[in-house]
Short mmCIF file of C-alpha atoms in Angstrom, two decimals:
data_model
loop_
_atom_site.label_atom_id
_atom_site.label_comp_id
_atom_site.label_asym_id
_atom_site.label_seq_id
_atom_site.Cartn_x
_atom_site.Cartn_y
_atom_site.Cartn_z
CA MET A 1 65.36 -47.45 -26.88
CA THR A 2 64.02 -45.67 -29.65
CA SER A 3 67.42 -45.88 -31.48
CA MET A 4 66.96 -49.63 -31.17
CA LEU A 5 63.28 -49.51 -33.02
CA PRO A 6 64.62 -49.83 -36.73
CA GLU A 7 66.94 -52.58 -35.75
CA LEU A 8 64.19 -54.56 -34.25
CA GLN A 9 61.62 -54.35 -36.84
CA ALA A 10 64.33 -55.12 -38.93
CA TRP A 11 65.01 -58.54 -37.31
CA VAL A 12 61.33 -59.26 -37.14
CA THR A 13 60.78 -58.78 -40.59
CA GLU A 14 64.01 -61.08 -41.63
CA THR A 15 62.60 -63.48 -39.43
CA VAL A 16 59.32 -63.72 -41.11
CA ARG A 17 60.88 -64.00 -44.52
CA ALA A 18 63.58 -66.46 -43.33
CA LEU A 19 60.82 -68.70 -41.79
CA CYS A 20 58.96 -68.10 -45.55
CA SER A 21 62.12 -69.47 -47.40
CA GLY A 22 62.02 -72.65 -45.61
CA PRO A 23 60.59 -75.93 -46.83
CA GLY A 24 57.13 -75.36 -45.21
CA ASN A 25 56.27 -72.73 -47.78
CA ALA A 26 55.03 -75.39 -50.42
CA MET A 27 52.26 -76.05 -52.44
CA GLN A 28 52.47 -79.97 -51.93
CA GLY A 29 51.22 -82.38 -54.63
CA PRO A 30 52.79 -82.05 -58.30
CA PHE A 31 54.27 -78.50 -57.76
CA ASP A 32 57.37 -78.28 -56.55
CA GLU A 33 57.35 -74.50 -55.67
CA PRO A 34 56.63 -72.03 -53.00
CA ALA A 35 53.13 -71.33 -52.13
CA TRP A 36 53.84 -67.83 -51.15
CA ALA A 37 56.45 -65.05 -52.50
CA THR A 38 58.50 -62.58 -50.59
CA PRO A 39 56.54 -61.17 -47.78
CA LEU A 40 55.45 -57.61 -46.68
CA VAL A 41 55.61 -57.03 -43.19
CA GLY A 42 54.21 -54.03 -41.19
CA PHE A 43 53.69 -52.68 -37.82
CA CYS A 44 51.85 -50.39 -35.78
CA ARG A 45 51.66 -50.01 -31.69
CA GLY A 46 48.88 -51.77 -29.69
CA ASP A 47 47.40 -48.21 -28.62
CA ASP A 48 46.70 -47.06 -32.07
CA PRO A 49 43.54 -45.20 -32.43
CA LEU A 50 42.33 -47.45 -35.33
CA PHE A 51 41.59 -50.38 -32.95
CA ALA A 52 39.07 -48.46 -30.89
CA ALA A 53 37.59 -47.40 -34.20
CA TYR A 54 37.32 -50.99 -35.17
CA LYS A 55 34.96 -51.59 -32.09
CA GLU A 56 32.60 -49.50 -33.80
CA HIS A 57 33.18 -50.17 -37.40
CA VAL A 58 33.80 -54.14 -37.54
CA GLY A 59 31.97 -54.53 -34.15
CA PRO A 60 32.27 -54.80 -30.51
CA GLU A 61 33.35 -57.89 -30.53
CA HIS A 62 36.66 -57.31 -32.56
CA TRP A 63 39.61 -57.55 -30.18
CA THR A 64 42.09 -54.53 -29.49
CA PRO A 65 45.21 -55.77 -29.36
CA VAL A 66 45.58 -55.59 -25.46
CA GLU A 67 42.46 -58.24 -25.21
CA ALA A 68 44.10 -60.41 -27.80
CA MET A 69 47.23 -60.36 -25.22
CA ASN A 70 45.35 -60.89 -22.09
CA LEU A 71 43.67 -63.62 -23.20
CA ALA A 72 46.72 -65.27 -23.69
CA TYR A 73 48.63 -63.86 -20.25
CA PRO A 74 45.41 -63.08 -18.23
CA HIS A 75 47.66 -62.78 -14.86
CA LEU A 76 49.82 -59.86 -16.66
CA ARG A 77 48.40 -56.36 -16.42
CA LEU A 78 49.46 -55.16 -19.79
CA GLU A 79 49.58 -51.66 -21.44
CA ALA A 80 48.40 -50.92 -25.05
CA ALA A 81 51.12 -48.59 -25.31
CA ASP A 82 53.57 -51.56 -24.89
CA LEU A 83 52.44 -53.83 -27.33
CA ALA A 84 53.55 -54.15 -30.99
CA VAL A 85 50.95 -55.75 -33.83
CA ILE A 86 53.12 -57.32 -36.71
CA SER A 87 51.24 -58.02 -39.86
CA TRP A 88 52.48 -59.68 -42.48
CA VAL A 89 51.21 -59.98 -46.44
CA LEU A 90 52.12 -63.23 -48.45
CA PRO A 91 52.06 -62.52 -52.04
CA GLN A 92 50.85 -65.25 -54.45
CA THR A 93 53.37 -66.41 -57.01
CA GLU A 94 52.97 -65.21 -60.22
CA ALA A 95 52.70 -68.67 -61.51
CA THR A 96 49.71 -69.24 -59.38
CA ARG A 97 48.48 -65.56 -60.34
CA ALA A 98 48.87 -66.59 -64.49
CA ASP A 99 46.76 -69.76 -63.76
CA SER A 100 44.22 -67.98 -62.05
CA ARG A 101 43.87 -65.01 -64.70
CA ALA A 102 43.18 -67.59 -67.18
CA ALA A 103 40.25 -69.17 -65.05
CA THR A 104 36.81 -68.09 -65.48
CA VAL A 105 34.66 -69.85 -63.05
CA TYR A 106 36.21 -72.54 -61.01
CA PRO A 107 40.10 -72.16 -59.22
CA PRO A 108 43.11 -73.95 -60.79
CA GLU A 109 44.96 -76.07 -58.58
CA ARG A 110 47.87 -73.67 -57.70
CA TRP A 111 45.41 -71.38 -55.97
CA ALA A 112 43.58 -74.16 -54.75
CA ARG A 113 46.71 -75.63 -52.96
CA SER A 114 48.04 -71.85 -51.91
CA ARG A 115 44.56 -71.47 -50.14
CA MET A 116 44.55 -74.73 -48.43
CA PHE A 117 48.22 -75.98 -47.80
CA GLY A 118 49.75 -72.44 -47.94
CA GLU A 119 46.82 -71.10 -45.55
CA ALA A 120 48.24 -74.42 -43.40
CA PHE A 121 51.63 -73.04 -43.43
CA ASN A 122 50.42 -69.41 -42.63
CA ASN A 123 49.13 -70.74 -39.46
CA THR A 124 52.42 -72.56 -38.76
CA LEU A 125 54.15 -69.52 -39.52
CA LYS A 126 52.22 -67.53 -36.83
CA ALA A 127 53.42 -70.23 -34.47
CA GLN A 128 56.82 -70.19 -35.58
CA VAL A 129 57.37 -66.21 -35.44
CA VAL A 130 55.77 -66.27 -31.81
CA GLY A 131 58.33 -68.79 -31.07
CA ALA A 132 60.93 -66.71 -32.32
CA LEU A 133 60.17 -63.71 -30.12
CA HIS A 134 59.54 -65.65 -26.99
CA ASN A 135 63.03 -66.94 -27.83
CA ALA A 136 64.22 -63.45 -27.80
CA GLY A 137 62.65 -62.39 -24.47
CA TYR A 138 59.30 -60.94 -25.86
CA ARG A 139 55.38 -62.20 -25.24
CA ALA A 140 53.49 -62.83 -28.10
CA VAL A 141 50.60 -64.20 -29.25
CA SER A 142 48.82 -64.74 -32.64
CA PRO A 143 45.35 -63.83 -32.04
CA THR A 144 43.88 -66.28 -34.91
CA LEU A 145 45.53 -69.46 -33.20
CA LEU A 146 43.40 -68.91 -29.80
CA SER A 147 41.04 -71.18 -28.90
CA SER A 148 38.68 -68.22 -28.44
CA PHE A 149 38.97 -66.67 -32.24
CA ARG A 150 35.56 -67.28 -33.67
CA SER A 151 33.49 -65.68 -36.47
CA VAL A 152 30.44 -63.72 -35.43
CA ASP A 153 27.29 -62.97 -37.48
CA SER A 154 27.34 -59.17 -37.90
CA GLU A 155 24.42 -56.66 -39.02
CA ARG A 156 26.74 -54.80 -40.86
CA PHE A 157 29.17 -57.06 -42.88
CA VAL A 158 27.10 -60.45 -42.35
CA PHE A 159 30.07 -62.22 -41.36
CA ALA A 160 32.96 -61.02 -39.30
CA SER A 161 35.56 -62.20 -36.80
CA VAL A 162 36.89 -61.10 -33.74
CA TRP A 163 40.17 -60.55 -35.07
CA SER A 164 40.54 -59.42 -38.62
CA GLU A 165 43.70 -59.77 -40.54
CA ARG A 166 42.22 -57.40 -43.08
CA HIS A 167 41.81 -54.37 -40.98
CA ILE A 168 45.00 -55.51 -38.61
CA ALA A 169 47.21 -55.04 -42.28
CA HIS A 170 45.18 -51.83 -42.82
CA ALA A 171 46.32 -50.69 -39.34
CA CYS A 172 50.04 -51.59 -39.95
CA GLY A 173 50.22 -49.52 -43.16
CA LEU A 174 50.16 -52.46 -45.58
CA ASP A 175 46.82 -52.18 -47.54
CA THR A 176 43.51 -50.59 -48.32
CA PHE A 177 40.33 -52.04 -49.11
CA GLY A 178 39.02 -52.67 -52.37
CA LEU A 179 35.76 -52.88 -53.93
CA CYS A 180 35.28 -56.92 -53.64
CA ASP A 181 36.65 -56.23 -50.10
CA GLY A 182 39.88 -57.46 -50.96
CA LEU A 183 43.03 -55.96 -49.75
CA ILE A 184 45.22 -54.01 -52.11
CA THR A 185 48.85 -53.79 -51.13
CA PRO A 186 51.94 -52.82 -52.49
CA ALA A 187 52.75 -56.41 -53.77
CA GLY A 188 48.84 -56.40 -55.16
CA LYS A 189 45.55 -57.98 -53.94
CA ALA A 190 46.12 -61.71 -55.07
CA MET A 191 47.86 -62.54 -51.25
CA ARG A 192 46.86 -63.86 -47.37
CA LEU A 193 47.65 -62.42 -44.26
CA GLY A 194 48.83 -63.17 -40.84
CA SER A 195 49.61 -61.31 -37.60
CA VAL A 196 51.13 -61.59 -34.17
CA VAL A 197 50.73 -59.27 -31.16
CA ALA A 198 54.24 -59.05 -29.06
CA GLN A 199 55.14 -57.15 -25.64
CA MET A 200 57.77 -55.14 -27.66
CA PRO A 201 58.53 -51.67 -28.58
CA VAL A 202 57.62 -50.05 -31.93
CA PRO A 203 56.95 -46.77 -33.36
CA THR A 204 53.63 -45.28 -33.89
CA ALA A 205 52.46 -46.51 -37.51
CA GLU A 206 53.04 -43.95 -40.53
CA ARG A 207 50.24 -45.37 -42.74
CA PRO A 208 51.09 -43.98 -46.56
CA TYR A 209 47.34 -43.33 -46.76
CA ALA A 210 44.81 -41.21 -45.32
CA ASP A 211 41.59 -43.46 -46.93
CA HIS A 212 40.65 -46.83 -46.27
CA HIS A 213 39.80 -47.21 -50.28
CA ALA A 214 42.80 -45.06 -51.66
CA TYR A 215 44.71 -47.88 -53.83
CA CYS A 216 41.22 -48.99 -55.27
CA LEU A 217 40.44 -47.35 -58.53
CA PHE A 218 36.54 -47.82 -58.55
CA TYR A 219 37.00 -45.73 -55.35
CA ALA A 220 39.59 -43.20 -55.82
CA ARG A 221 38.81 -42.38 -59.68
CA GLY A 222 35.29 -43.91 -60.27
CA THR A 223 36.84 -46.25 -62.76
CA CYS A 224 37.88 -49.87 -63.24
CA GLY A 225 35.37 -52.21 -61.65
CA VAL A 226 37.16 -55.05 -63.39
CA CYS A 227 36.59 -57.21 -60.28
CA MET A 228 32.95 -57.17 -61.16
CA GLN A 229 33.57 -58.98 -64.22
CA ARG A 230 35.68 -61.58 -63.11
CA CYS A 231 33.29 -62.76 -60.33
CA PRO A 232 31.56 -65.85 -62.09
CA VAL A 233 28.70 -65.41 -59.77
CA GLY A 234 27.77 -61.78 -59.85
CA ALA A 235 28.75 -61.54 -56.07
CA ILE A 236 30.47 -58.09 -56.57
CA THR A 237 28.46 -54.83 -57.79
CA GLU A 238 28.81 -51.36 -57.41
CA ARG A 239 26.99 -51.67 -54.02
CA GLY A 240 29.85 -54.20 -52.78
CA HIS A 241 30.57 -57.55 -52.04
CA ASP A 242 27.54 -59.84 -51.57
CA LYS A 243 29.22 -62.54 -48.94
CA ARG A 244 26.35 -65.05 -49.01
CA THR A 245 26.51 -65.07 -52.62
CA CYS A 246 30.08 -65.54 -52.66
CA ARG A 247 30.56 -68.04 -49.70
CA ALA A 248 27.62 -70.10 -51.50
CA HIS A 249 30.28 -70.14 -54.84
CA LEU A 250 33.10 -71.54 -52.65
CA ASP A 251 30.83 -74.21 -51.21
CA ARG A 252 30.32 -75.17 -54.88
CA THR A 253 34.33 -75.31 -55.27
CA ARG A 254 34.59 -78.25 -53.10
CA PRO A 255 33.71 -81.10 -54.87
CA ILE A 256 35.69 -79.61 -57.99
CA VAL A 257 38.60 -79.44 -55.52
CA ARG A 258 38.04 -83.00 -54.69
CA GLU A 259 37.67 -84.78 -57.67
CA GLN A 260 39.81 -83.01 -59.86
CA TYR A 261 42.41 -82.03 -57.49
CA GLY A 262 42.43 -85.03 -55.18
CA PHE A 263 42.06 -83.37 -52.13
CA GLU A 264 39.53 -81.65 -49.53
CA GLY A 265 39.51 -77.90 -49.71
CA TYR A 266 37.50 -75.08 -51.39
CA ALA A 267 38.77 -71.72 -53.24
CA CYS A 268 38.07 -68.72 -55.79
CA GLY A 269 39.77 -65.43 -55.95
CA LEU A 270 39.25 -64.90 -59.08
CA CYS A 271 38.41 -61.18 -58.44
CA GLN A 272 41.98 -61.08 -56.80
CA THR A 273 43.32 -61.62 -60.15
CA GLY A 274 43.01 -60.08 -64.10
CA THR A 275 42.73 -56.64 -62.30
CA PRO A 276 45.05 -53.38 -62.40
CA CYS A 277 45.58 -54.32 -58.51
CA GLU A 278 46.46 -58.09 -59.02
CA ALA A 279 50.22 -57.71 -58.19
CA GLY A 280 50.46 -53.98 -56.84
CA ILE A 281 48.87 -50.71 -56.28
CA PRO A 282 47.17 -49.55 -59.72
CA GLU A 283 50.05 -47.24 -61.51
CA GLU A 284 47.37 -44.38 -61.45
CA LEU A 285 47.38 -44.37 -57.74
CA ARG A 286 50.84 -44.66 -56.81
#
């Protein structure tokens, strides 16, 4: 079985990328272009020690992969070691990032469309990947599509969820955390995330970092801090990310999106562009 693992991982990766090359990956409206660039895909095993650590770090409500699978398959006896966690990064396109770099208070239309229509496609992608795995003979679930998925109040993090796509991607070797709470990936910080859990074999994850802040210049070198300057409401400081201030600004973008762009939605993401980590790991840390 071990010799088949690279081939199986390559098939999953190509499946995700092929689905992203279809017509569903679209900005809609006046932009005849994809919402997302070519995805990155990472893997880890369901018994990775990080998932137990998340119970303490994120909160006891955070699901492990086997807990998520048990919600979808309550009558099966599943072992964590038999599960794979598949995570992907959907990078913003260069056109979207360029628009956002030029913004100073409210999101440009491309960014707002990727946040709303691109994220709707991301949810469709999760269901499509689950379907492709089922068709190939593997039980699978996307935890954030479960009816029991929810956000929770967190004493430590203010807002948290029972399945954090950011922490899942980190476990799969795709990213580390930045000062603004954004995830810095090899494709940059301007992106969205998705994941699926499947009953299929994958090797133990080999993460290319030992520290969860390894790709952030502020934490790794004590320099940068550009994301603080990019935030229009001062929600990012040397102490980190003020989620309440950030969320209040997001709410203020709703009438802007409605009145200027003609659809219901919200967005910001200015801290994800105009920074050394916008489109990749900062050169000094590679």
